[in-house]
PDB file of C-alpha atoms in Angstrom:
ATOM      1  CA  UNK A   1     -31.661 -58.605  20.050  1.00  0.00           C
ATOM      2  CA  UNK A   2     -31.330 -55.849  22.428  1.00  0.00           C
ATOM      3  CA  UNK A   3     -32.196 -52.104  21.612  1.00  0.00           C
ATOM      4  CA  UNK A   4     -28.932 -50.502  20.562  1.00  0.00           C
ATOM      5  CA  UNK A   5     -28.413 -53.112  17.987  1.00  0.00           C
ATOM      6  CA  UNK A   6     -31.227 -52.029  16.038  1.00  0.00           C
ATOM      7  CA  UNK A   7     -29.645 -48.156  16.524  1.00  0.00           C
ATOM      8  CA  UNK A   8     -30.263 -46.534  12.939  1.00  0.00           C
ATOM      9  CA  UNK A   9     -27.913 -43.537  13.149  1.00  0.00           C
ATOM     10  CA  UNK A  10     -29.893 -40.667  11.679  1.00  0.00           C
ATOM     11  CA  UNK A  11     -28.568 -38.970   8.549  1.00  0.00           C
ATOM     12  CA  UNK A  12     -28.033 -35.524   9.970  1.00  0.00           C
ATOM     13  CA  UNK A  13     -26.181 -37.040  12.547  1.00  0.00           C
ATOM     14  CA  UNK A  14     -23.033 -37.315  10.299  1.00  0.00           C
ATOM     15  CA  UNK A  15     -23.552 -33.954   8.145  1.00  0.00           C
ATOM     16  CA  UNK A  16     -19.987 -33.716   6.135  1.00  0.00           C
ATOM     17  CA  UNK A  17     -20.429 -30.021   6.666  1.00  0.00           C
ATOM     18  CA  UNK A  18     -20.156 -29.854  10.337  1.00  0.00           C
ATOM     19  CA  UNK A  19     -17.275 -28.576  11.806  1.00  0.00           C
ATOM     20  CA  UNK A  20     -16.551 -28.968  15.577  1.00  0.00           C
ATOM     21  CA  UNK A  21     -16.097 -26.424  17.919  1.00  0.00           C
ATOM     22  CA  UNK A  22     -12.860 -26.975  18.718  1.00  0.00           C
ATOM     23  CA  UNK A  23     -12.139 -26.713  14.773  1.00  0.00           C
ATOM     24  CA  UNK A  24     -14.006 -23.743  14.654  1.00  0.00           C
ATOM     25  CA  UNK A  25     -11.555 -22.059  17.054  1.00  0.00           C
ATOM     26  CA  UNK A  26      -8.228 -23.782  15.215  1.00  0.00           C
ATOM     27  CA  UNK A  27      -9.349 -21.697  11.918  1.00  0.00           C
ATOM     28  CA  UNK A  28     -10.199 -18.475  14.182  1.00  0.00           C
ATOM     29  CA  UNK A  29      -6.683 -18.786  15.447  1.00  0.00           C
ATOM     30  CA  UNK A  30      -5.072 -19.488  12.231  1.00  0.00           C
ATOM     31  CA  UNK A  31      -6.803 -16.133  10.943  1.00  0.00           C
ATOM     32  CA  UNK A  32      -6.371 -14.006  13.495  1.00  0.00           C
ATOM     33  CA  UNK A  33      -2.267 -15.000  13.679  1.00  0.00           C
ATOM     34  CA  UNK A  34      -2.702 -13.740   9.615  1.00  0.00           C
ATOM     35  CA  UNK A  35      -4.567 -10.844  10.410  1.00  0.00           C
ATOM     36  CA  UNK A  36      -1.381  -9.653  13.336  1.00  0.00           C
ATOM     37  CA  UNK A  37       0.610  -9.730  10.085  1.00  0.00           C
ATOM     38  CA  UNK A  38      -0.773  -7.301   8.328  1.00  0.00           C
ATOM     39  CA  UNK A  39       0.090  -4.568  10.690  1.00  0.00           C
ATOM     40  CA  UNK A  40       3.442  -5.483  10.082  1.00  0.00           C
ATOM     41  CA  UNK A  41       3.870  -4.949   6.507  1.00  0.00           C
ATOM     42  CA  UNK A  42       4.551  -1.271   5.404  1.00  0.00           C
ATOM     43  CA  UNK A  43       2.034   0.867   3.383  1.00  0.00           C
ATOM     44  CA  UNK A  44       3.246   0.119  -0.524  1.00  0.00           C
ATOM     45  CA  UNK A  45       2.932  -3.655   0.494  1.00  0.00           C
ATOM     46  CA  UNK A  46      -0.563  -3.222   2.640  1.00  0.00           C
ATOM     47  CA  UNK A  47      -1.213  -1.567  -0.816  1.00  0.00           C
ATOM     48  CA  UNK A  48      -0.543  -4.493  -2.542  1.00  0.00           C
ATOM     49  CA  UNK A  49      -2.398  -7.064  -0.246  1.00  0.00           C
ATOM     50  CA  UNK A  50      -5.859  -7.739  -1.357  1.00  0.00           C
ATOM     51  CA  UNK A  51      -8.117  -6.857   1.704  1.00  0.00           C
ATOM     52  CA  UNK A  52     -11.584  -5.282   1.642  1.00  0.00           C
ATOM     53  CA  UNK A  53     -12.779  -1.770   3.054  1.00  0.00           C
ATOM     54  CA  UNK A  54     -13.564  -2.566   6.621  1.00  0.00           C
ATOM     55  CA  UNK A  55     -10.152  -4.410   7.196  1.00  0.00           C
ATOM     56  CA  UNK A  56      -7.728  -2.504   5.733  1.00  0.00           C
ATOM     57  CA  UNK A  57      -9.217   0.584   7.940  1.00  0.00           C
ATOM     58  CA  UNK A  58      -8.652  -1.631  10.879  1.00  0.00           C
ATOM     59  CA  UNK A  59      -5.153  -2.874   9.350  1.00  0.00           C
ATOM     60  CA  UNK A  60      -4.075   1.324   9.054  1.00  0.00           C
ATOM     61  CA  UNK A  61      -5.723   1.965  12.594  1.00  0.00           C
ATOM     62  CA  UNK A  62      -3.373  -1.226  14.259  1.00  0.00           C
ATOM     63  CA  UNK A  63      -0.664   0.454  13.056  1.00  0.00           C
ATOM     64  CA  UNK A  64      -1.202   3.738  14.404  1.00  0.00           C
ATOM     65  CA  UNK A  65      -1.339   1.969  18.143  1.00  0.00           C
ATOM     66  CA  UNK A  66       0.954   1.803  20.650  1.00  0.00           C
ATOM     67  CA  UNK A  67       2.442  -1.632  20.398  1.00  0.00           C
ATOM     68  CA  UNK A  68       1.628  -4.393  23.449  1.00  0.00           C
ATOM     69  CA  UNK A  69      -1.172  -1.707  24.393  1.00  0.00           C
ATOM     70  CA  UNK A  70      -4.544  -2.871  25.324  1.00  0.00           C
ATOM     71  CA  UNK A  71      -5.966  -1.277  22.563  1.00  0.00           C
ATOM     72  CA  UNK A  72      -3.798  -2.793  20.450  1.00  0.00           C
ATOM     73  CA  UNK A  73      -4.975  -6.314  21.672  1.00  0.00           C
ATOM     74  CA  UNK A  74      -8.300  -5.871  21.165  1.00  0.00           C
ATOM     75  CA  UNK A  75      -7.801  -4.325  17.218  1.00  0.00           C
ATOM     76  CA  UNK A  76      -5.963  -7.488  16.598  1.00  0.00           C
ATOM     77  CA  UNK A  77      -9.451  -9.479  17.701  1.00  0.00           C
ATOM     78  CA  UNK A  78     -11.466  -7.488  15.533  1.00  0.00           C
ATOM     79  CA  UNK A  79      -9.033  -7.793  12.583  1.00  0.00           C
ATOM     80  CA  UNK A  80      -9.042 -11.821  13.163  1.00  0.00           C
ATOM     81  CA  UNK A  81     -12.949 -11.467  13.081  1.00  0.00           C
ATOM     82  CA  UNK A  82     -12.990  -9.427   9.840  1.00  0.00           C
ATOM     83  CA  UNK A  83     -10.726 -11.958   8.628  1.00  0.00           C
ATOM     84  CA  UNK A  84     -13.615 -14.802   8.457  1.00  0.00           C
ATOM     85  CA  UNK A  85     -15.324 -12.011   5.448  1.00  0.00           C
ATOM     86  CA  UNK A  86     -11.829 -11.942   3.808  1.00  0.00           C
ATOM     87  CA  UNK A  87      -9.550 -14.077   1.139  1.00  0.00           C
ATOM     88  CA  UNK A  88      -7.684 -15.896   3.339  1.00  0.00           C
ATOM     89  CA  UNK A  89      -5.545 -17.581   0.586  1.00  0.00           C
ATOM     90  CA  UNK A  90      -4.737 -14.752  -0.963  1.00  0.00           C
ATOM     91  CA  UNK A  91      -3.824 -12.738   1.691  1.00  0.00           C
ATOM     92  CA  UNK A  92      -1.632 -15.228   2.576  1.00  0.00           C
ATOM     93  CA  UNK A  93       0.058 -15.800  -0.672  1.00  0.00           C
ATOM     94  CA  UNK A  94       1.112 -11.895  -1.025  1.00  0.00           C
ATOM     95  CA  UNK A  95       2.698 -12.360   2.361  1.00  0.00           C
ATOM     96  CA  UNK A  96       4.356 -15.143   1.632  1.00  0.00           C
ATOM     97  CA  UNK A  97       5.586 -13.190  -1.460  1.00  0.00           C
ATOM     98  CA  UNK A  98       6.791 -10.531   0.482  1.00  0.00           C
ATOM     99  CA  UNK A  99       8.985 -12.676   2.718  1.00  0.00           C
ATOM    100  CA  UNK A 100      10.370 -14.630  -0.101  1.00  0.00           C
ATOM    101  CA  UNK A 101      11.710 -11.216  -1.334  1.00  0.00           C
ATOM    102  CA  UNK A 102      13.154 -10.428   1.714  1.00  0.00           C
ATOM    103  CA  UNK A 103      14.619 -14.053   2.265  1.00  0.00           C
ATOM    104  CA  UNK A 104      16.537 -13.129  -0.887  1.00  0.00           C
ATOM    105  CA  UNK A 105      17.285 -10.029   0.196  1.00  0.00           C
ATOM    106  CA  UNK A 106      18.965 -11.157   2.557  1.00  0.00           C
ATOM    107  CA  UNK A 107      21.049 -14.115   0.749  1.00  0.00           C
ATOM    108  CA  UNK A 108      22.245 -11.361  -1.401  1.00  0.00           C
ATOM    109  CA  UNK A 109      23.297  -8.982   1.630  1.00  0.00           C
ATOM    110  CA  UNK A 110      25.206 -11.692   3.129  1.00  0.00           C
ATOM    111  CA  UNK A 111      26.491 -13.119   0.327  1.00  0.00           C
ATOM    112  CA  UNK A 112      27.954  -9.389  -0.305  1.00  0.00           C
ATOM    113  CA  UNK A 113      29.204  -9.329   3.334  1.00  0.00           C
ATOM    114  CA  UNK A 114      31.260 -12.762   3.127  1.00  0.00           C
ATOM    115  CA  UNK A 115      32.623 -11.316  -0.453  1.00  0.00           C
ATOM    116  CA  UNK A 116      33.574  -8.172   1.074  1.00  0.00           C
ATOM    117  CA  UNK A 117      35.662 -10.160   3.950  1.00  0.00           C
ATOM    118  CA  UNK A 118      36.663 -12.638   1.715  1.00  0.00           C
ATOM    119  CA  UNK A 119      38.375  -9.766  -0.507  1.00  0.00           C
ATOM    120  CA  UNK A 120      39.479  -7.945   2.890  1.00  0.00           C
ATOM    121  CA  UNK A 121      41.297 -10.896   4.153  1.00  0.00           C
ATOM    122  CA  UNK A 122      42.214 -12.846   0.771  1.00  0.00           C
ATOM    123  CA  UNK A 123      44.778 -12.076  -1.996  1.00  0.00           C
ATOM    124  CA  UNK A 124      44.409 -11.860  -5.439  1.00  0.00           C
ATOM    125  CA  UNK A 125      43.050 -14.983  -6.248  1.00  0.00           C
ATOM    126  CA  UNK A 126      40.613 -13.940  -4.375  1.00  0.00           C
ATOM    127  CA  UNK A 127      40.173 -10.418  -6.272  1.00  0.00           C
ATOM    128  CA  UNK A 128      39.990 -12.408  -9.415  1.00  0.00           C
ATOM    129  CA  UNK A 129      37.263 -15.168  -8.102  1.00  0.00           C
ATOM    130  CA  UNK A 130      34.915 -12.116  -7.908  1.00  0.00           C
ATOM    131  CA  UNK A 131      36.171 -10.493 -11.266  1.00  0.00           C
ATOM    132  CA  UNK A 132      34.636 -13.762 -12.630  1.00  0.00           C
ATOM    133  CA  UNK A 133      31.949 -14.074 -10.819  1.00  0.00           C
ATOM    134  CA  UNK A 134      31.193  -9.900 -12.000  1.00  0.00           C
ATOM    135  CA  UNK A 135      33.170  -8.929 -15.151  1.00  0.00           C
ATOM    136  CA  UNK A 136      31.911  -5.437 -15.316  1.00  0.00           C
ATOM    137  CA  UNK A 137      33.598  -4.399 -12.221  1.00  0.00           C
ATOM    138  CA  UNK A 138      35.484  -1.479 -12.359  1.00  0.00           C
ATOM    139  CA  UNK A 139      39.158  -3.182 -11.294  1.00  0.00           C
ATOM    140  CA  UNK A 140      40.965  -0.032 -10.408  1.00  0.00           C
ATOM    141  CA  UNK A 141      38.231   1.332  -8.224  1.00  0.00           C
ATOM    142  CA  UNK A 142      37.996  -2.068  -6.637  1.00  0.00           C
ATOM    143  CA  UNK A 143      41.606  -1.920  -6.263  1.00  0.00           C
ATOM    144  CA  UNK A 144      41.818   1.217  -4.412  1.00  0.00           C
ATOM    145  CA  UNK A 145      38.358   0.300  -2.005  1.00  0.00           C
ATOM    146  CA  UNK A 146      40.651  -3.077  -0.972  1.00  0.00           C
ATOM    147  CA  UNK A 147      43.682  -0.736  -0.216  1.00  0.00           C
ATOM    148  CA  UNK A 148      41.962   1.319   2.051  1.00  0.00           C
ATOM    149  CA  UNK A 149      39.975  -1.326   3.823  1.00  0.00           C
ATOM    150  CA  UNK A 150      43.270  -3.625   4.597  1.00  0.00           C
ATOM    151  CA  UNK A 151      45.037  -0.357   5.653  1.00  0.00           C
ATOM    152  CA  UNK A 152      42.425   0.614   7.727  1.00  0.00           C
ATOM    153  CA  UNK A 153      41.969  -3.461   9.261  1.00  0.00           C
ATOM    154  CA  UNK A 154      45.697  -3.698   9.691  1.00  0.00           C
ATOM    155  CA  UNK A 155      45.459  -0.338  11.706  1.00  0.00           C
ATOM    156  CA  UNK A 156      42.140  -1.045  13.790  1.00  0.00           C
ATOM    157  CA  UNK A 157      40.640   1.525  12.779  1.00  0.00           C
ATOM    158  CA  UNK A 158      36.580   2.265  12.122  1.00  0.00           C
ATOM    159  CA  UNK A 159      35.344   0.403   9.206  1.00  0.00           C
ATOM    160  CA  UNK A 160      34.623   3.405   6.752  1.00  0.00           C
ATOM    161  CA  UNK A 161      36.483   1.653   4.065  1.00  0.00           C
ATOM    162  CA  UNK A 162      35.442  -1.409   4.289  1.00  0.00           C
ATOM    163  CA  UNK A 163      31.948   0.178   4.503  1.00  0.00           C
ATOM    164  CA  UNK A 164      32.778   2.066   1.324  1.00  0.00           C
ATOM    165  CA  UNK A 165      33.916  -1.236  -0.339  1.00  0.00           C
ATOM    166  CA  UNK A 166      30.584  -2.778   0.884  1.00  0.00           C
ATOM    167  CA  UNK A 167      28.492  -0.402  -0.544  1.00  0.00           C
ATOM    168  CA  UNK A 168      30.349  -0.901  -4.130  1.00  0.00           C
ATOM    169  CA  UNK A 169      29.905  -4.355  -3.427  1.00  0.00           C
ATOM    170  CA  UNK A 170      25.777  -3.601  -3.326  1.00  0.00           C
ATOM    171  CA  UNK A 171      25.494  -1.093  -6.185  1.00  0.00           C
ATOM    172  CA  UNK A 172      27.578  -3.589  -8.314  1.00  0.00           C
ATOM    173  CA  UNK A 173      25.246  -6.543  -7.172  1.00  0.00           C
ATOM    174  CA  UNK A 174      22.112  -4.271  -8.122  1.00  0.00           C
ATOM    175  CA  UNK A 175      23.497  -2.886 -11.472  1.00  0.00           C
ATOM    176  CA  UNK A 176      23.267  -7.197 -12.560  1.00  0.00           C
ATOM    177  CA  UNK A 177      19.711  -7.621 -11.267  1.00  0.00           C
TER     178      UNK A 177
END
């Protein structure tokens, strides 16, 4: 038998707690790319996110930088290191909440622009498709917004109208919500 084949490994050798270096750093990245979110968000969602003392000061004081400054860089390292005291999940999860809301947002904002079109360029089948699709449209006002925006297409003129029709379009789609 030679030496290595009576190699006992020794139990702390293996510790299921230990985390390599390179590991170590992957997490530090993945929390400071978090933390550079947070200076994104505006102050009633920052309000909403669940951060402690220390990091929301450094959250407010990121925001009050010049972007791409220096200064800026180095706030963004010490809001990655706070970060490692913080909720991780959670702070994740209410900014992943926020961008779900404005993911359907903007389904609903586009979905209003290709109704608005649709109705520009369509006939009346198309007028009634979205009388079914909202019944408590006012017909006659709708009537009058199509008028005006196929007048004003047909003339090549600025889009006031059709930016009028939009905007009935919206208030109609946030009266069902």
């Amino acid at each position: 038998m030679s030496q290595n084949d009576n190699f006992q490994p020794d139990d702390n050798e293996f510790d299921e707690d230990f985390v390599s270096k390179s590991q170590r750093k992957r997490d530090m990245d993945k929390l400071q790319a978090l933390g550079a979110r947070l200076p994104e968000l505006n102050k009633e969602q920052l309000a909403k996110v669940p951060l402690g003392d220390m990091l929301r000061q450094a959250v407010e004081e990121a925001q009050r930088l010049k972007p791409r400054s220096e200064a800026t860089r180095r706030q963004m390292q010490y809001i990655g290191r706070l970060m490692q005291a913080e909720d991780a999940d959670a702070i994740q999860a209410a900014i992943e909440r926020f961008e779900a809301g404005k993911q359907a947002h903007m389904q609903i904002f586009h979905k209003l622009e290709r109704w608005r079109d649709r109705l520009i360029l369509g006939d009346n089948s198309d007028l009634q498709a979205y009388l079914d699709d909202d019944p408590g449209a006012d017909i006659q006002h709708l009537r009058q917004l199509l008028r005006n925006a196929k007048k004003e297409a047909s003339l090549d003129k600025p889009p006031a109208a059709s930016r009028k029709l939009f905007k009935y379009l919206r208030a109609r789609a946030e009266d069902r919500l």
